[in-house]
XYZ file of N, CA and C in Angstrom:
564
model
N 54.774 21.717 16.269
C 54.310 20.871 17.353
C 53.897 19.505 16.803
N 53.180 19.514 15.683
C 52.742 18.253 15.077
C 53.946 17.443 14.621
N 54.938 18.103 14.099
C 56.128 17.410 13.620
C 56.867 16.703 14.745
N 56.966 17.329 15.907
C 57.655 16.740 17.054
C 56.903 15.508 17.531
N 55.572 15.613 17.612
C 54.759 14.480 18.052
C 54.896 13.307 17.082
N 54.937 13.630 15.793
C 55.081 12.600 14.775
C 56.428 11.883 14.905
N 57.489 12.614 15.148
C 58.819 12.023 15.319
C 58.877 11.132 16.547
N 58.230 11.559 17.641
C 58.227 10.752 18.882
C 57.489 9.433 18.649
N 56.331 9.506 17.909
C 55.569 8.282 17.656
C 56.353 7.308 16.788
N 57.156 7.821 15.863
C 57.958 6.953 15.005
C 59.037 6.240 15.799
N 59.500 6.870 16.865
C 60.574 6.284 17.659
C 60.072 5.166 18.567
N 58.783 5.212 18.908
C 58.236 4.188 19.799
C 58.026 2.915 18.993
N 58.531 1.813 19.512
C 58.350 0.522 18.862
C 57.240 -0.225 19.581
N 56.285 -0.656 18.774
C 55.229 -1.482 19.347
C 55.647 -2.927 19.183
N 55.699 -3.592 20.283
C 56.157 -4.963 20.254
C 55.048 -5.869 20.755
N 54.771 -6.913 20.005
C 53.763 -7.882 20.397
C 54.414 -9.247 20.425
N 53.782 -10.121 21.076
C 54.280 -11.483 21.022
C 54.443 -12.049 22.410
N 54.769 -13.300 22.415
C 54.937 -13.994 23.682
C 56.372 -13.931 24.145
N 56.853 -15.011 24.755
C 58.184 -15.070 25.327
C 59.273 -15.027 24.278
N 58.934 -15.476 23.078
C 59.981 -15.530 22.062
C 60.308 -14.162 21.504
N 59.409 -13.195 21.746
C 59.679 -11.841 21.277
C 59.339 -11.630 19.820
N 58.561 -12.532 19.197
C 58.202 -12.377 17.780
C 57.087 -11.343 17.637
N 57.012 -10.794 16.426
C 55.986 -9.795 16.134
C 54.872 -10.449 15.331
N 53.582 -9.902 15.427
C 52.464 -10.414 14.655
C 51.334 -10.875 15.553
N 50.427 -11.637 14.982
C 49.247 -12.101 15.697
C 49.338 -13.608 15.906
N 48.757 -14.039 17.001
C 48.699 -15.482 17.251
C 47.473 -16.055 16.553
N 47.442 -17.363 16.421
C 46.319 -18.041 15.777
C 45.024 -17.808 16.550
N 45.081 -17.811 17.852
C 43.898 -17.593 18.678
C 43.332 -16.191 18.438
N 44.211 -15.195 18.342
C 43.767 -13.827 18.080
C 43.096 -13.744 16.703
N 43.650 -14.394 15.716
C 43.058 -14.367 14.376
C 41.681 -15.025 14.364
N 41.514 -16.136 15.076
C 40.213 -16.806 15.145
C 39.196 -15.908 15.834
N 39.599 -15.235 16.896
C 38.686 -14.322 17.611
C 38.285 -13.160 16.711
N 39.249 -12.576 16.004
C 38.950 -11.468 15.091
C 38.018 -11.918 13.970
N 38.244 -13.104 13.434
C 37.387 -13.634 12.379
C 35.963 -13.867 12.899
N 35.823 -14.372 14.123
C 34.505 -14.605 14.712
C 33.766 -13.285 14.926
N 34.479 -12.289 15.410
C 33.865 -10.965 15.619
C 33.412 -10.386 14.280
N 34.251 -10.496 13.263
C 33.905 -9.999 11.934
C 32.688 -10.740 11.376
N 32.609 -12.047 11.592
C 31.477 -12.833 11.100
C 30.182 -12.411 11.789
N 30.214 -12.199 13.090
C 29.020 -11.777 13.838
C 28.545 -10.414 13.343
N 29.481 -9.481 13.183
C 29.118 -8.146 12.703
C 28.554 -8.225 11.284
N 29.126 -9.057 10.423
C 28.641 -9.210 9.055
C 27.216 -9.769 9.035
N 26.951 -10.769 9.860
C 25.612 -11.360 9.927
C 24.598 -10.310 10.397
N 24.963 -9.522 11.388
C 24.059 -8.472 11.875
C 23.767 -7.436 10.789
N 24.774 -7.029 10.050
C 24.582 -6.041 8.987
C 23.699 -6.604 7.880
N 23.932 -7.840 7.465
C 23.131 -8.454 6.403
C 21.683 -8.620 6.856
N 21.465 -9.072 8.092
C 20.094 -9.213 8.604
C 19.377 -7.878 8.670
N 20.074 -6.829 9.060
C 19.478 -5.501 9.104
C 19.071 -5.042 7.712
N 19.914 -5.261 6.737
C 19.597 -4.875 5.361
C 18.399 -5.675 4.848
N 18.354 -6.977 5.120
C 17.222 -7.806 4.677
C 15.915 -7.364 5.333
N 15.945 -7.022 6.614
C 14.746 -6.535 7.298
C 14.261 -5.231 6.679
N 15.183 -4.358 6.314
C 14.801 -3.093 5.690
C 14.162 -3.332 4.331
N 14.700 -4.262 3.544
C 14.133 -4.569 2.234
C 12.730 -5.154 2.385
N 12.543 -6.061 3.350
C 11.221 -6.635 3.600
C 10.232 -5.560 4.025
N 10.669 -4.670 4.893
C 9.791 -3.591 5.357
C 9.390 -2.678 4.216
N 10.315 -2.359 3.349
C 10.005 -1.502 2.208
C 8.966 -2.171 1.318
N 9.118 -3.461 1.033
C 8.144 -4.187 0.216
C 6.769 -4.227 0.861
N 6.727 -4.477 2.164
C 5.457 -4.533 2.888
C 4.777 -3.169 2.891
N 5.528 -2.121 3.198
C 4.942 -0.779 3.252
C 4.528 -0.286 1.866
N 5.205 -0.723 0.835
C 4.799 -0.387 -0.532
C 3.442 -1.025 -0.833
N 3.247 -2.272 -0.400
C 1.951 -2.940 -0.590
C 0.849 -2.221 0.183
N 1.133 -1.839 1.413
C 0.158 -1.113 2.230
C -0.198 0.220 1.569
N 0.804 0.926 1.081
C 0.571 2.216 0.421
C -0.301 2.045 -0.823
N 0.001 1.028 -1.638
C -0.780 0.792 -2.858
C -2.242 0.478 -2.528
N -2.458 -0.361 -1.527
C -3.824 -0.715 -1.131
C -4.567 0.512 -0.620
N -3.960 1.245 0.296
C -4.642 2.405 0.877
C -4.933 3.479 -0.160
N -4.007 3.699 -1.067
C -4.210 4.701 -2.111
C -5.365 4.301 -3.031
N -5.365 3.062 -3.498
C -6.439 2.599 -4.381
C -7.784 2.580 -3.666
N -7.792 2.165 -2.410
C -9.046 2.123 -1.650
C -9.593 3.528 -1.435
N -8.728 4.452 -1.103
C -9.177 5.823 -0.863
C -9.751 6.447 -2.140
N -9.056 6.295 -3.248
C -9.514 6.879 -4.511
C -10.840 6.259 -4.953
N -10.916 4.933 -4.941
C -12.132 4.280 -5.425
C -13.322 4.496 -4.481
N -13.102 4.432 -3.179
C -14.202 4.635 -2.224
C -14.707 6.071 -2.292
N -13.787 7.017 -2.376
C -14.188 8.426 -2.443
C -15.015 8.676 -3.697
N -14.615 8.112 -4.815
C -15.336 8.307 -6.073
C -16.716 7.656 -6.023
N -16.801 6.436 -5.483
C -18.090 5.763 -5.394
C -19.045 6.511 -4.472
N -18.554 6.951 -3.319
C -19.403 7.677 -2.370
C -19.883 8.992 -2.986
N -19.008 9.703 -3.670
C -19.395 10.975 -4.300
C -20.467 10.744 -5.362
N -20.287 9.732 -6.201
C -21.270 9.462 -7.260
C -22.601 8.979 -6.681
N -22.569 8.186 -5.608
C -23.814 7.744 -4.970
C -24.553 8.951 -4.402
N -23.842 9.857 -3.784
C -24.483 11.060 -3.220
C -25.126 11.928 -4.298
N -24.543 11.955 -5.480
C -25.080 12.764 -6.568
C -26.190 12.058 -7.348
N -26.396 10.772 -7.099
C -27.359 9.983 -7.878
C -28.790 10.210 -7.401
N -29.730 10.056 -8.355
C -31.152 10.166 -8.037
C -31.720 8.811 -7.615
N -31.210 7.728 -8.225
C -31.719 6.394 -7.897
C -30.718 5.331 -8.338
N -30.999 4.108 -7.892
C -30.201 2.944 -8.283
C -30.967 2.201 -9.371
N -30.283 1.860 -10.440
C -30.887 1.039 -11.489
C -30.753 -0.419 -11.034
N -31.785 -0.889 -10.334
C -31.747 -2.219 -9.721
C -31.677 -3.315 -10.778
N -32.299 -3.097 -11.930
C -32.308 -4.117 -12.986
C -30.911 -4.359 -13.551
N -30.067 -3.334 -13.586
C -28.718 -3.461 -14.157
C -27.654 -3.673 -13.086
N -28.045 -3.641 -11.823
C -27.085 -3.776 -10.723
C -27.078 -5.194 -10.174
N -25.943 -5.577 -9.601
C -25.826 -6.841 -8.867
C -25.566 -6.450 -7.424
N -26.592 -6.604 -6.584
C -26.509 -6.153 -5.192
C -26.433 -7.343 -4.248
N -25.667 -7.188 -3.177
C -25.620 -8.195 -2.128
C -24.687 -9.356 -2.370
N -23.945 -9.377 -3.464
C -23.006 -10.471 -3.715
C -21.776 -9.938 -4.432
N -20.742 -10.743 -4.437
C -19.493 -10.349 -5.091
C -19.266 -11.241 -6.298
N -18.838 -10.765 -7.417
C -18.497 -9.371 -7.684
C -19.755 -8.546 -7.935
N -19.844 -7.453 -7.209
C -21.012 -6.595 -7.328
C -20.905 -5.656 -8.512
N -22.065 -5.123 -8.850
C -22.153 -4.139 -9.938
C -23.200 -3.133 -9.487
N -22.861 -1.855 -9.547
C -23.785 -0.802 -9.133
C -23.975 0.170 -10.287
N -25.231 0.302 -10.733
C -25.564 1.263 -11.786
C -26.448 2.337 -11.168
N -26.019 3.579 -11.318
C -26.720 4.719 -10.733
C -27.334 5.576 -11.828
N -28.558 6.049 -11.584
C -29.215 7.017 -12.468
C -28.884 8.399 -11.918
N -28.164 9.176 -12.690
C -27.713 10.487 -12.237
C -27.750 11.460 -13.408
N -27.178 12.634 -13.220
C -27.095 13.602 -14.305
C -25.654 14.070 -14.450
N -25.339 14.514 -15.657
C -24.042 15.148 -15.898
C -24.105 16.522 -15.242
N -23.175 16.827 -14.365
C -23.224 18.088 -13.624
C -23.035 19.310 -14.508
N -22.372 19.164 -15.637
C -22.124 20.301 -16.524
C -23.322 20.533 -17.444
N -23.772 19.482 -18.107
C -24.849 19.623 -19.096
C -26.231 19.342 -18.515
N -26.305 18.748 -17.351
C -27.545 18.347 -16.680
C -28.375 17.367 -17.511
N -27.679 16.576 -18.319
C -28.316 15.520 -19.109
C -28.296 14.234 -18.277
N -29.425 13.515 -18.208
C -29.443 12.253 -17.451
C -28.426 11.249 -18.020
N -27.782 10.528 -17.128
C -26.825 9.509 -17.548
C -26.787 8.391 -16.517
N -26.184 7.290 -16.902
C -25.989 6.152 -15.993
C -24.503 5.993 -15.742
N -24.183 5.708 -14.486
C -22.798 5.438 -14.079
C -22.777 4.048 -13.463
N -21.838 3.226 -13.908
C -21.735 1.855 -13.412
C -20.366 1.630 -12.785
N -20.361 1.036 -11.586
C -19.129 0.597 -10.918
C -19.108 -0.923 -10.954
N -17.960 -1.488 -11.321
C -17.849 -2.941 -11.458
C -16.390 -3.358 -11.316
N -16.171 -4.665 -11.239
C -14.814 -5.209 -11.262
C -14.522 -5.628 -12.700
N -13.411 -5.131 -13.226
C -12.987 -5.477 -14.577
C -11.511 -5.854 -14.518
N -11.202 -7.107 -14.777
C -9.818 -7.629 -14.736
C -9.160 -7.394 -13.380
N -9.908 -7.586 -12.309
C -9.359 -7.443 -10.967
C -9.225 -6.008 -10.486
N -9.783 -5.061 -11.222
C -9.713 -3.639 -10.872
C -11.122 -3.091 -10.706
N -11.305 -2.168 -9.770
C -12.578 -1.466 -9.678
C -12.601 -0.465 -10.817
N -13.675 -0.517 -11.601
C -13.758 0.320 -12.793
C -15.050 1.120 -12.793
N -15.038 2.167 -13.592
C -16.157 3.086 -13.731
C -16.514 3.172 -15.206
N -17.821 3.182 -15.490
C -18.269 3.263 -16.883
C -19.445 4.234 -16.960
N -19.344 5.202 -17.881
C -20.426 6.164 -18.118
C -21.224 5.739 -19.344
N -22.542 5.563 -19.214
C -23.455 5.311 -20.336
C -22.881 4.412 -21.427
N -22.293 3.312 -21.080
C -21.792 2.368 -22.070
C -20.476 2.762 -22.715
N -19.819 3.822 -22.237
C -18.512 4.204 -22.776
C -17.463 3.184 -22.338
N -16.222 3.455 -22.693
C -15.121 2.568 -22.300
C -14.983 2.534 -20.770
N -14.578 1.386 -20.279
C -14.394 1.194 -18.839
C -13.092 1.860 -18.408
N -13.144 2.601 -17.298
C -11.954 3.276 -16.756
C -11.636 2.694 -15.384
N -10.402 2.276 -15.190
C -9.986 1.699 -13.904
C -9.805 2.793 -12.859
N -10.278 2.519 -11.646
C -10.091 3.436 -10.519
C -8.941 3.007 -9.617
N -8.564 1.741 -9.691
C -7.499 1.231 -8.832
C -6.221 1.045 -9.648
N -5.102 1.015 -8.947
C -3.809 0.894 -9.631
C -3.564 -0.544 -10.096
N -2.589 -0.694 -10.972
C -2.239 -2.020 -11.479
C -1.558 -2.874 -10.420
N -1.039 -2.269 -9.365
C -0.342 -3.005 -8.309
C -1.306 -3.671 -7.341
N -2.598 -3.391 -7.475
C -3.608 -3.869 -6.526
C -4.624 -4.739 -7.262
N -5.087 -5.792 -6.587
C -6.148 -6.647 -7.109
C -7.337 -6.573 -6.162
N -8.520 -6.419 -6.728
C -9.743 -6.386 -5.930
C -10.298 -7.798 -5.889
N -10.410 -8.358 -4.704
C -10.896 -9.731 -4.574
C -12.375 -9.786 -4.202
N -12.915 -8.659 -3.729
C -14.323 -8.660 -3.308
C -14.888 -7.249 -3.459
N -16.056 -7.151 -4.068
C -16.778 -5.879 -4.193
C -18.255 -6.182 -4.045
N -18.857 -5.667 -2.959
C -20.264 -5.923 -2.671
C -20.970 -4.586 -2.465
N -22.087 -4.396 -3.173
C -22.943 -3.233 -2.985
C -24.240 -3.718 -2.348
N -24.680 -3.030 -1.295
C -25.913 -3.384 -0.620
C -26.796 -2.150 -0.559
N -28.033 -2.296 -1.046
C -28.971 -1.180 -0.972
C -29.601 -1.162 0.410
N -29.598 -0.009 1.030
C -30.224 0.173 2.341
C -31.423 1.084 2.098
N -32.609 0.501 2.174
C -33.816 1.285 1.894
C -34.992 0.712 2.671
N -35.827 1.614 3.143
C -37.116 1.229 3.703
C -38.090 2.376 3.451
N -39.316 2.244 3.872
C -40.338 3.242 3.526
C -40.146 4.574 4.239
N -39.419 4.605 5.337
C -39.287 5.850 6.103
C -37.960 6.565 5.895
N -37.020 5.964 5.207
C -35.716 6.628 5.051
C -35.347 6.769 3.580
N -34.397 7.655 3.325
C -33.889 7.799 1.971
C -32.973 6.625 1.670
N -32.915 6.223 0.399
C -32.068 5.078 0.059
C -30.587 5.400 0.255
N -29.847 4.368 0.584
C -28.399 4.484 0.759
C -27.748 3.233 0.181
N -26.437 3.319 -0.027
C -25.675 2.188 -0.548
C -24.496 1.928 0.374
N -24.342 0.682 0.758
C -23.177 0.263 1.543
C -22.217 -0.431 0.584
N -20.932 -0.050 0.664
C -19.901 -0.598 -0.211
C -18.912 -1.375 0.641
N -18.614 -2.607 0.224
C -17.604 -3.435 0.881
C -16.578 -3.840 -0.176
N -15.300 -3.600 0.129
C -14.234 -3.924 -0.832
C -13.118 -4.662 -0.115
N -12.498 -5.601 -0.819
C -11.300 -6.286 -0.322
C -10.199 -6.147 -1.365
N -9.031 -5.692 -0.926
C -7.896 -5.464 -1.815
C -6.739 -6.358 -1.420
N -5.923 -6.726 -2.423
C -4.679 -7.461 -2.199
C -3.583 -6.797 -3.020
N -2.380 -6.785 -2.449
C -1.226 -6.233 -3.174
C 0.018 -6.972 -2.730
N 1.042 -6.912 -3.561
C 2.319 -7.554 -3.240
C 2.271 -9.032 -3.549
N 3.345 -9.700 -3.172
C 3.435 -11.135 -3.396
C 4.419 -11.749 -2.431
N 4.276 -13.015 -2.168
C 5.182 -13.712 -1.267
C 5.149 -13.129 0.133
N 6.326 -12.809 0.643
C 6.433 -12.260 1.996
C 5.873 -10.847 2.087
N 5.686 -10.198 0.940
C 5.223 -8.809 0.937
C 3.726 -8.694 0.713
N 3.003 -9.802 0.649
C 1.579 -9.757 0.344
C 0.795 -9.186 1.513
N -0.143 -8.324 1.172
C -0.993 -7.670 2.165
C -2.400 -7.626 1.611
N -3.389 -7.832 2.445
C -4.782 -7.690 2.032
C -5.522 -6.918 3.118
N -6.556 -6.200 2.694
C -7.301 -5.383 3.653
C -8.722 -5.182 3.143
N -9.646 -4.936 4.070
C -11.053 -4.704 3.755
C -11.407 -3.252 4.039
N -12.321 -2.709 3.236
C -12.760 -1.335 3.406
C -14.274 -1.279 3.272
N -14.897 -0.377 4.039
C -16.354 -0.258 4.063
C -16.736 1.211 3.983
N -17.853 1.482 3.326
C -18.358 2.850 3.252
C -19.844 2.834 2.968
N -20.521 3.907 3.370
C -21.952 4.042 3.143
C -22.238 5.463 2.688
N -23.137 5.604 1.730
C -23.513 6.926 1.237
C -25.011 6.956 0.951
N -25.619 8.104 1.197
C -27.031 8.327 0.952
C -27.214 8.968 -0.412
N -28.207 8.528 -1.167
C -28.536 9.130 -2.458
C -29.240 10.463 -2.189
N -28.533 11.546 -2.253
C -29.076 12.854 -1.864
C -30.043 13.425 -2.880
N -29.906 13.084 -4.136
C -30.849 13.606 -5.142
C -32.192 12.876 -5.094
N -32.288 11.854 -4.271
C -33.535 11.067 -4.223
C -34.590 11.719 -3.342
N -34.230 12.723 -2.549
C -35.254 13.348 -1.695
C -35.504 14.777 -2.031
């Protein structure tokens, strides 16, 4: 059956052309085809460029959110475990802030100090003068870190944390602010 259909199609002659009976395409048809091809090409290239821009933007958003979540969670956890704030070693109410907490090692129960600070554009953590450890990724820059002590005679002390992050560059640059508050639970 397929063979018969194939033979019939071979016998049919497709003829194009005007009055002269010539075969092929006219100049007008070629210009129209070229214009259609150009429009489709522009649409495809624009779609690809939009996808690349979106990927860069979402990568910046992901980096910021990941670093903010990790650093905020760690700061809030350490503040909750702390007995007090070392006000003499802390920089409160301004950026770049520095927060030093008087706490204990949970394993050995030995008193220690934990300091949060900005080091080379990264939020970092330091135990009792040891080496500084970065909490944020290299893809993110911290532009603002403010610690505010919330304390009065009738309430337990708390710390409010304000952070501003930037990631990406050029058209992919993104910045965002994050806030958190934690109560010093070992203080009561």
